[in-house]
XYZ file of C-alpha atoms in Angstrom:
550
model
C -49.731 -72.125 -5.810
C -50.660 -68.742 -7.210
C -54.305 -69.443 -8.062
C -55.664 -67.479 -5.090
C -52.809 -64.993 -4.840
C -52.862 -61.705 -6.703
C -49.594 -61.164 -8.551
C -47.923 -57.860 -9.311
C -48.794 -58.372 -12.960
C -52.459 -58.705 -12.007
C -52.472 -55.123 -10.741
C -52.934 -52.815 -13.704
C -51.046 -49.849 -12.251
C -48.019 -51.997 -11.372
C -47.715 -53.752 -14.723
C -48.137 -50.412 -16.504
C -45.450 -48.949 -14.224
C -43.126 -51.761 -15.279
C -43.975 -50.941 -18.887
C -43.210 -47.262 -18.266
C -39.728 -48.091 -16.987
C -38.989 -50.213 -20.060
C -40.488 -47.636 -22.425
C -38.491 -44.745 -20.928
C -35.275 -46.735 -21.244
C -36.055 -47.343 -24.919
C -37.021 -43.676 -25.307
C -33.531 -42.635 -24.222
C -31.892 -45.221 -26.474
C -33.926 -43.960 -29.454
C -32.633 -40.457 -28.795
C -29.049 -41.660 -29.073
C -29.740 -43.911 -32.048
C -30.370 -40.883 -34.276
C -28.341 -38.318 -32.352
C -26.246 -37.391 -35.421
C -29.077 -37.613 -37.972
C -30.332 -34.000 -37.689
C -26.775 -32.639 -37.850
C -25.536 -34.544 -40.915
C -24.703 -31.207 -42.546
C -22.606 -30.185 -39.525
C -20.770 -33.516 -39.549
C -19.849 -32.822 -43.176
C -18.761 -29.223 -42.558
C -16.936 -29.735 -39.224
C -15.645 -33.313 -39.436
C -15.414 -33.915 -43.182
C -17.955 -36.744 -43.294
C -19.429 -36.981 -46.799
C -22.596 -39.015 -47.422
C -20.653 -42.260 -47.836
C -18.765 -41.765 -44.555
C -21.951 -40.754 -42.743
C -23.900 -43.723 -44.096
C -21.091 -46.184 -43.375
C -20.830 -44.974 -39.784
C -24.591 -45.147 -39.300
C -24.765 -48.628 -40.811
C -22.050 -49.798 -38.411
C -24.630 -49.788 -35.618
C -25.818 -53.241 -36.645
C -22.502 -54.676 -37.930
C -21.670 -56.871 -34.910
C -25.301 -57.922 -34.569
C -25.358 -59.195 -38.143
C -21.876 -60.512 -38.911
C -20.742 -61.647 -35.465
C -24.267 -62.950 -34.767
C -24.393 -61.012 -31.501
C -28.177 -60.716 -31.658
C -28.545 -64.487 -31.832
C -26.386 -64.802 -28.735
C -28.407 -62.022 -27.111
C -31.592 -64.020 -27.664
C -29.996 -67.101 -26.132
C -28.780 -65.015 -23.174
C -32.288 -63.622 -22.756
C -33.940 -67.046 -22.797
C -31.431 -68.620 -20.414
C -30.458 -65.700 -18.126
C -33.786 -63.901 -18.044
C -35.127 -60.413 -18.606
C -33.477 -58.833 -15.555
C -29.884 -59.785 -16.302
C -30.196 -59.030 -20.012
C -31.779 -55.621 -19.368
C -28.880 -54.544 -17.136
C -26.318 -55.935 -19.571
C -27.889 -54.070 -22.492
C -27.892 -50.802 -20.527
C -24.180 -51.108 -19.721
C -23.235 -52.046 -23.290
C -25.208 -49.105 -24.736
C -23.469 -46.692 -22.376
C -19.974 -47.957 -23.219
C -20.588 -47.677 -26.966
C -22.105 -44.206 -26.604
C -19.096 -42.969 -24.606
C -16.732 -44.130 -27.372
C -18.921 -42.463 -29.990
C -18.827 -39.220 -28.000
C -15.027 -39.179 -27.721
C -14.678 -39.798 -31.457
C -16.405 -36.519 -32.336
C -14.793 -34.343 -29.644
C -11.998 -31.867 -30.259
C -9.864 -34.049 -27.949
C -9.781 -36.714 -30.648
C -8.484 -34.307 -33.295
C -4.697 -34.489 -33.481
C -4.475 -37.312 -30.935
C -2.383 -40.443 -31.390
C -5.665 -42.327 -31.677
C -6.655 -40.238 -34.698
C -3.282 -40.945 -36.313
C -3.724 -44.667 -35.722
C -7.208 -44.735 -37.245
C -6.013 -42.742 -40.247
C -3.279 -45.307 -40.879
C -5.245 -48.456 -40.075
C -8.532 -50.220 -40.800
C -8.317 -49.112 -44.430
C -8.385 -52.710 -45.600
C -9.859 -55.697 -43.749
C -9.153 -59.048 -45.472
C -12.278 -60.957 -46.339
C -14.699 -58.223 -45.391
C -13.490 -55.892 -48.150
C -13.723 -58.663 -50.754
C -17.287 -59.387 -49.675
C -18.126 -55.670 -49.657
C -19.269 -55.693 -46.032
C -16.427 -53.865 -44.297
C -17.563 -51.163 -41.839
C -14.526 -49.084 -42.871
C -12.849 -48.053 -46.102
C -9.705 -46.294 -47.244
C -10.130 -42.541 -46.981
C -12.838 -42.753 -44.329
C -12.237 -39.987 -41.736
C -10.590 -41.290 -38.560
C -13.344 -39.795 -36.398
C -15.978 -41.660 -38.449
C -14.053 -44.944 -38.030
C -13.765 -44.603 -34.271
C -17.380 -43.397 -33.988
C -18.393 -46.467 -36.009
C -16.752 -48.729 -33.421
C -18.659 -47.011 -30.638
C -21.860 -47.246 -32.646
C -21.274 -50.985 -33.198
C -21.063 -51.528 -29.444
C -24.070 -49.294 -28.812
C -25.961 -51.229 -31.503
C -25.342 -54.494 -29.682
C -26.804 -52.997 -26.518
C -29.805 -51.288 -28.087
C -30.917 -54.329 -30.058
C -30.433 -56.519 -26.987
C -32.574 -54.010 -25.107
C -35.205 -54.200 -27.845
C -35.695 -57.952 -27.600
C -35.505 -57.768 -23.804
C -38.253 -55.158 -23.621
C -40.426 -57.206 -25.997
C -39.918 -60.301 -23.841
C -40.569 -58.286 -20.677
C -43.879 -57.004 -22.046
C -44.930 -60.542 -22.965
C -44.063 -61.609 -19.406
C -46.140 -58.890 -17.740
C -49.030 -58.675 -20.233
C -49.530 -62.260 -21.468
C -53.282 -62.866 -21.908
C -54.005 -59.197 -21.259
C -53.702 -55.991 -23.313
C -50.380 -57.027 -24.886
C -50.728 -55.257 -28.255
C -51.836 -52.086 -26.472
C -48.800 -52.366 -24.189
C -46.387 -52.921 -27.069
C -47.953 -50.152 -29.090
C -47.829 -47.768 -26.134
C -44.190 -48.656 -25.433
C -43.206 -47.921 -29.010
C -45.264 -44.729 -29.097
C -43.401 -43.386 -26.084
C -40.044 -44.670 -27.285
C -40.472 -42.986 -30.661
C -40.869 -39.650 -29.001
C -37.119 -40.082 -28.737
C -36.954 -39.327 -32.455
C -38.649 -35.950 -31.973
C -36.530 -35.255 -28.899
C -33.399 -35.987 -30.887
C -34.484 -33.818 -33.829
C -35.187 -30.857 -31.550
C -32.314 -31.059 -29.072
C -29.400 -32.466 -31.081
C -29.089 -29.303 -33.253
C -29.871 -27.184 -30.175
C -26.860 -28.498 -28.246
C -24.624 -28.551 -31.333
C -25.275 -24.845 -31.983
C -25.641 -23.707 -28.359
C -24.300 -20.197 -27.789
C -23.510 -19.725 -31.469
C -20.439 -21.969 -31.211
C -20.829 -25.181 -33.228
C -19.671 -28.300 -31.368
C -21.229 -31.597 -32.461
C -19.831 -33.438 -29.431
C -22.294 -31.612 -27.157
C -25.169 -33.345 -28.946
C -23.612 -36.757 -28.379
C -22.858 -35.905 -24.735
C -26.575 -35.153 -24.287
C -27.364 -38.656 -25.551
C -24.785 -40.233 -23.243
C -26.379 -38.603 -20.185
C -29.790 -39.955 -21.228
C -28.351 -43.462 -21.525
C -27.101 -43.178 -17.948
C -30.708 -42.516 -16.940
C -31.829 -45.496 -19.071
C -29.500 -47.755 -17.089
C -31.111 -46.487 -13.886
C -34.532 -47.378 -15.320
C -33.373 -50.938 -15.986
C -32.035 -51.195 -12.418
C -35.425 -50.213 -10.963
C -37.154 -52.671 -13.312
C -34.732 -55.381 -12.114
C -36.191 -55.277 -8.606
C -39.820 -55.166 -9.811
C -39.279 -58.183 -12.040
C -37.463 -60.060 -9.299
C -40.413 -59.563 -6.947
C -42.815 -60.874 -9.599
C -40.769 -64.067 -9.945
C -40.652 -64.420 -6.163
C -44.465 -64.363 -6.146
C -44.831 -66.958 -8.888
C -42.018 -69.142 -7.544
C -40.535 -69.309 -11.030
C -36.867 -69.055 -11.895
C -35.734 -67.195 -14.980
C -33.042 -69.752 -15.880
C -34.776 -72.796 -17.296
C -33.673 -75.497 -19.695
C -30.185 -75.466 -21.253
C -30.028 -74.064 -24.767
C -30.567 -76.594 -27.557
C -29.823 -76.054 -31.243
C -33.213 -77.621 -31.906
C -34.768 -74.478 -30.391
C -33.494 -72.424 -33.324
C -34.498 -75.165 -35.739
C -38.060 -75.149 -34.412
C -38.306 -71.421 -35.088
C -36.835 -71.625 -38.576
C -39.318 -74.327 -39.613
C -42.235 -71.914 -39.210
C -43.312 -70.353 -42.505
C -45.235 -67.721 -40.553
C -42.054 -66.760 -38.723
C -40.172 -66.270 -41.999
C -42.914 -64.135 -43.497
C -43.077 -61.944 -40.385
C -39.281 -61.667 -40.343
C -39.119 -60.694 -44.034
C -41.902 -58.158 -43.612
C -40.051 -56.736 -40.629
C -36.715 -56.302 -42.421
C -38.323 -54.722 -45.486
C -40.504 -52.345 -43.515
C -37.925 -51.240 -40.972
C -35.266 -50.841 -43.678
C -37.516 -48.290 -45.351
C -37.954 -46.308 -42.106
C -34.913 -46.325 -39.799
C -32.262 -45.648 -42.477
C -34.529 -42.934 -43.893
C -34.663 -41.252 -40.471
C -30.903 -40.812 -40.596
C -31.157 -38.822 -43.836
C -34.621 -37.288 -43.496
C -33.468 -33.927 -42.136
C -30.877 -33.551 -44.877
C -33.481 -34.616 -47.463
C -35.728 -31.785 -46.261
C -32.799 -29.346 -46.313
C -32.291 -30.253 -49.966
C -35.974 -30.100 -50.966
C -37.435 -27.179 -49.028
C -36.692 -23.475 -49.391
C -35.550 -22.185 -46.009
C -34.957 -18.540 -45.223
C -32.565 -17.403 -42.510
C -34.290 -16.241 -39.326
C -33.114 -12.957 -37.820
C -30.517 -13.656 -35.123
C -32.205 -11.393 -32.589
C -35.714 -12.811 -33.078
C -37.549 -15.206 -30.737
C -37.526 -17.879 -33.464
C -33.712 -17.993 -33.444
C -33.398 -18.025 -29.647
C -32.609 -20.943 -27.352
C -35.917 -20.418 -25.542
C -38.006 -21.383 -28.571
C -36.487 -24.874 -28.498
C -37.724 -25.446 -24.954
C -41.156 -23.985 -25.718
C -41.598 -26.155 -28.810
C -40.541 -29.265 -26.915
C -43.039 -28.537 -24.157
C -45.758 -28.161 -26.791
C -44.665 -31.497 -28.232
C -45.171 -33.075 -24.813
C -48.666 -31.572 -24.690
C -49.409 -33.180 -28.076
C -48.134 -36.546 -26.883
C -49.829 -36.426 -23.473
C -53.148 -35.206 -24.841
C -53.260 -37.812 -27.614
C -52.158 -40.607 -25.303
C -54.550 -39.774 -22.461
C -57.472 -39.500 -24.887
C -57.017 -43.203 -25.641
C -57.579 -44.210 -22.029
C -60.084 -41.629 -20.788
C -63.421 -43.234 -19.884
C -65.208 -39.923 -19.566
C -66.225 -38.654 -23.025
C -65.830 -35.015 -22.070
C -62.280 -35.614 -20.876
C -61.529 -37.794 -23.890
C -62.516 -35.211 -26.482
C -61.051 -32.283 -24.571
C -57.698 -34.092 -24.451
C -57.966 -34.935 -28.145
C -58.837 -31.336 -29.011
C -55.925 -30.066 -26.930
C -53.575 -32.453 -28.750
C -54.785 -31.280 -32.173
C -54.411 -27.592 -31.299
C -50.968 -28.243 -29.824
C -49.948 -30.201 -32.949
C -50.958 -27.317 -35.220
C -49.012 -24.934 -32.958
C -46.001 -27.256 -33.051
C -46.045 -27.302 -36.866
C -46.418 -23.516 -37.011
C -43.392 -23.086 -34.766
C -41.395 -25.472 -36.937
C -42.266 -23.338 -39.963
C -41.351 -20.107 -38.209
C -38.016 -21.544 -37.079
C -37.185 -22.429 -40.698
C -35.191 -25.506 -39.782
C -35.529 -28.970 -41.298
C -34.898 -30.771 -38.027
C -37.908 -29.138 -36.345
C -40.063 -30.052 -39.355
C -39.128 -33.737 -39.168
C -39.595 -33.698 -35.382
C -43.327 -34.076 -36.072
C -42.663 -37.639 -37.330
C -43.694 -39.633 -34.225
C -46.463 -37.355 -32.939
C -49.427 -38.814 -34.843
C -48.128 -42.281 -34.014
C -48.308 -41.486 -30.291
C -52.036 -40.886 -30.656
C -53.009 -43.778 -32.886
C -50.608 -46.565 -31.845
C -52.506 -47.301 -28.603
C -55.769 -47.230 -30.585
C -54.390 -49.733 -33.071
C -52.931 -51.893 -30.305
C -56.230 -51.892 -28.470
C -58.019 -52.856 -31.693
C -55.656 -55.800 -32.285
C -56.128 -56.914 -28.667
C -59.922 -56.977 -28.960
C -60.638 -57.434 -32.689
C -57.464 -58.832 -34.285
C -56.665 -58.083 -37.976
C -52.880 -57.796 -37.402
C -51.975 -59.033 -40.906
C -54.413 -56.573 -42.497
C -52.817 -53.693 -40.594
C -49.384 -54.671 -41.886
C -50.671 -54.473 -45.452
C -52.135 -51.024 -44.801
C -48.816 -49.895 -43.312
C -46.957 -50.965 -46.445
C -49.359 -49.051 -48.700
C -48.898 -45.858 -46.686
C -45.130 -46.359 -46.699
C -45.013 -46.550 -50.501
C -47.177 -43.448 -50.890
C -45.038 -41.402 -48.501
C -41.665 -42.198 -50.067
C -42.985 -41.532 -53.576
C -44.402 -38.216 -52.355
C -40.994 -37.251 -50.967
C -39.356 -38.291 -54.240
C -41.649 -36.614 -56.785
C -44.172 -34.266 -55.149
C -42.122 -32.444 -52.515
C -39.431 -31.190 -54.978
C -42.211 -29.543 -57.030
C -42.883 -27.199 -54.089
C -39.292 -26.148 -53.476
C -39.993 -22.591 -54.621
C -43.129 -22.359 -52.491
C -42.364 -21.041 -48.992
C -45.573 -22.476 -47.507
C -46.691 -25.255 -49.886
C -43.518 -27.285 -49.405
C -43.887 -27.193 -45.624
C -47.529 -28.327 -45.818
C -46.653 -31.268 -48.095
C -43.711 -32.181 -45.868
C -45.720 -32.055 -42.644
C -48.619 -34.124 -43.984
C -46.327 -36.750 -45.510
C -44.170 -37.024 -42.383
C -47.240 -37.411 -40.162
C -48.683 -40.131 -42.400
C -45.321 -41.927 -42.516
C -45.225 -41.877 -38.727
C -48.763 -43.233 -38.629
C -47.842 -46.077 -40.971
C -44.870 -46.859 -38.755
C -47.202 -47.218 -35.779
C -49.009 -50.084 -37.491
C -45.964 -52.339 -37.122
C -45.460 -52.474 -33.332
C -49.199 -52.646 -32.778
C -49.639 -55.640 -35.070
C -46.337 -57.372 -35.871
C -44.583 -57.781 -32.503
C -47.616 -59.123 -30.595
C -48.004 -61.728 -33.372
C -44.659 -63.428 -32.648
C -45.882 -65.281 -29.508
C -48.536 -66.897 -31.732
C -45.849 -68.400 -33.974
C -43.375 -69.984 -31.517
C -43.288 -71.760 -28.175
C -43.210 -69.494 -25.104
C -39.860 -70.820 -23.820
C -37.991 -69.809 -26.983
C -39.728 -66.506 -27.647
C -36.556 -64.582 -26.770
C -34.646 -66.475 -29.448
C -37.490 -65.862 -31.915
C -37.393 -62.099 -31.311
C -33.607 -62.214 -31.579
C -33.760 -63.975 -34.961
C -36.256 -61.435 -36.279
C -34.125 -58.580 -34.986
C -31.036 -60.194 -36.544
C -32.717 -60.427 -39.947
C -33.983 -56.872 -39.497
C -30.457 -55.711 -38.654
C -29.180 -56.923 -42.021
C -31.352 -54.264 -43.626
C -30.459 -51.661 -41.010
C -26.761 -52.301 -41.714
C -27.111 -52.318 -45.494
C -29.448 -49.455 -46.318
C -27.804 -46.518 -44.505
C -24.666 -47.341 -46.488
C -26.624 -47.837 -49.711
C -28.402 -44.505 -49.334
C -25.058 -42.759 -48.798
C -23.439 -44.456 -51.782
C -26.457 -43.855 -54.019
C -26.478 -40.186 -53.008
C -22.826 -39.728 -53.918
C -23.112 -41.737 -57.149
C -26.270 -39.984 -58.370
C -24.895 -36.550 -57.533
C -21.543 -36.671 -59.399
C -21.317 -32.886 -59.732
C -21.289 -32.534 -55.938
C -18.766 -35.332 -55.489
C -16.450 -33.827 -58.113
C -16.937 -30.318 -56.722
C -15.908 -31.472 -53.256
C -12.893 -33.296 -54.683
C -11.589 -30.292 -56.655
C -12.747 -27.835 -53.936
C -15.062 -25.832 -56.223
C -17.926 -26.613 -53.810
C -17.599 -26.129 -50.082
C -18.758 -28.873 -47.698
C -21.308 -26.425 -46.234
C -22.857 -25.778 -49.666
C -22.697 -29.427 -50.757
C -24.564 -30.600 -47.662
C -27.840 -29.058 -48.891
C -27.546 -29.666 -52.649
C -28.243 -33.404 -52.969
C -30.953 -34.877 -55.197
C -32.666 -37.579 -53.112
C -34.902 -39.022 -55.852
C -32.975 -42.273 -56.388
C -32.652 -43.219 -52.681
C -36.347 -42.506 -52.112
C -37.389 -44.704 -55.034
C -35.201 -47.443 -53.558
C -36.999 -47.108 -50.212
C -40.421 -47.100 -51.892
C -39.490 -50.375 -53.620
C -38.940 -51.901 -50.180
C -42.515 -50.905 -49.379
C -43.729 -52.688 -52.509
C -41.888 -55.854 -51.450
C -43.347 -55.525 -47.933
C -46.830 -55.215 -49.437
C -46.368 -58.447 -51.383
C -45.094 -60.287 -48.295
C -48.002 -58.911 -46.270
C -50.525 -60.273 -48.780
C -48.796 -63.669 -48.732
C -48.774 -63.653 -44.902
C -52.493 -62.994 -44.774
C -53.078 -65.882 -47.189
C -50.884 -68.256 -45.151
C -52.588 -67.175 -41.927
C -55.958 -68.033 -43.449
C -54.914 -71.460 -44.740
C -52.764 -72.550 -41.758
C -54.718 -70.896 -38.975
C -51.791 -69.035 -37.412
C -54.199 -66.763 -35.567
C -52.686 -63.477 -36.720
C -56.114 -62.063 -37.518
C -57.500 -63.159 -34.147
C -57.617 -60.906 -31.033
C -54.871 -61.200 -28.387
C -57.070 -61.021 -25.304
C -58.403 -64.397 -24.217
C -62.089 -64.244 -23.379
């Protein structure tokens, strides 16, 4: 029926436009995901959230996905209701959760009957407390409890969006440049991390009056735009199905579908590698700014200088966009002169970006460099996997870089605390390399999943991987917070007896133990990666083979 008819997905500019819509929606969701991460110190000083409260709230994002199995249901919904319906549903759910999270940190919540209720309730949840998996605890600030509920709902939406976007890319790029598409989507989406690091503190401190709710409100507005992106994609996807004559709803769900996935040893190895690797990255992002605040020597910038002004934030963000655009375009430019001029522009802009971060003397602008190298190399890696393969090998390389970076943060960076320039150089290089290692995963891991399971249950397969991944994303933010408090007893005691102020405590933590814990996850991921490569060789899973059919 469609043999002689050109489909929308056959036109490169249309399928890449569909990808852009999905990637921008994920970009906005990534901004909100870490919206409180760069202002952890302000949450402690203005809302009384210590590291345990902060980590518990952050870990709540994945609570419903893991313990109510929402992600499994999301995968079933995706397979049986299709990409369009699930994309819209995820956008609405994200927005609802974000709105709750925003209200929880506003001044309106303080002193309200809702605050009183949360102070008096949810201090003990039968069963969950005994198992040690409760998203709340006695003494947890009411605002953190209510924010955790909003974050749980948002987490359901964002993870549903994640599997939907992956399925959508498979739909539009099957047999084409799928790894390049997935890598490009993640490269753009991860610019949300830099956007968050730059603008969350900017809005929180706008006009010299600290208000953390402004940062969250910024994220809520972006999620409204994300929902609009999904609506536009809805009509593009619907037209594609009209051309092919296919319906998104297919066979009724069968339990055997899940069983077929779980029988695959390759699936389990990919899933385990995913949970280990992502658990060493995403939870770290939530503490990275505070880790830098505790390990670098910052000097206060003069209030009347350009580096302390609101304008510098906008200028630095524009330079960041130049870095991203130059690096990204250089991957696709056919003309060598254009290619290298774009690459040179990106490098110069990156150096300028780092210089501005140093001059601003703020940890959040230092960590904002995290995704920038990834933007440049993720499409390269995706293109390599599409044409040459070697996905399993790339995962091993990513694990090695991950281990090196966390150990550098743990042992090398503290040695430069007294050095005003040396510490920044070590931090920048390590953060850039960590971002580069992170780019190896979307370029190699996600495009490998369609090789392991049947096409009709790929949504459920992604959902299962995301569910397993979410166990780590729930556990490790809480573990980092608890480890921080337990390995810094002087700070905990000082806060309790009021000999240390929350403002001072926020930048005094020793992060060595949490970083060693994260490095150990990298070691485990390395072992799994080596096993996966061995299994791929013996069973012929095709993970080392190129994605593009010739």
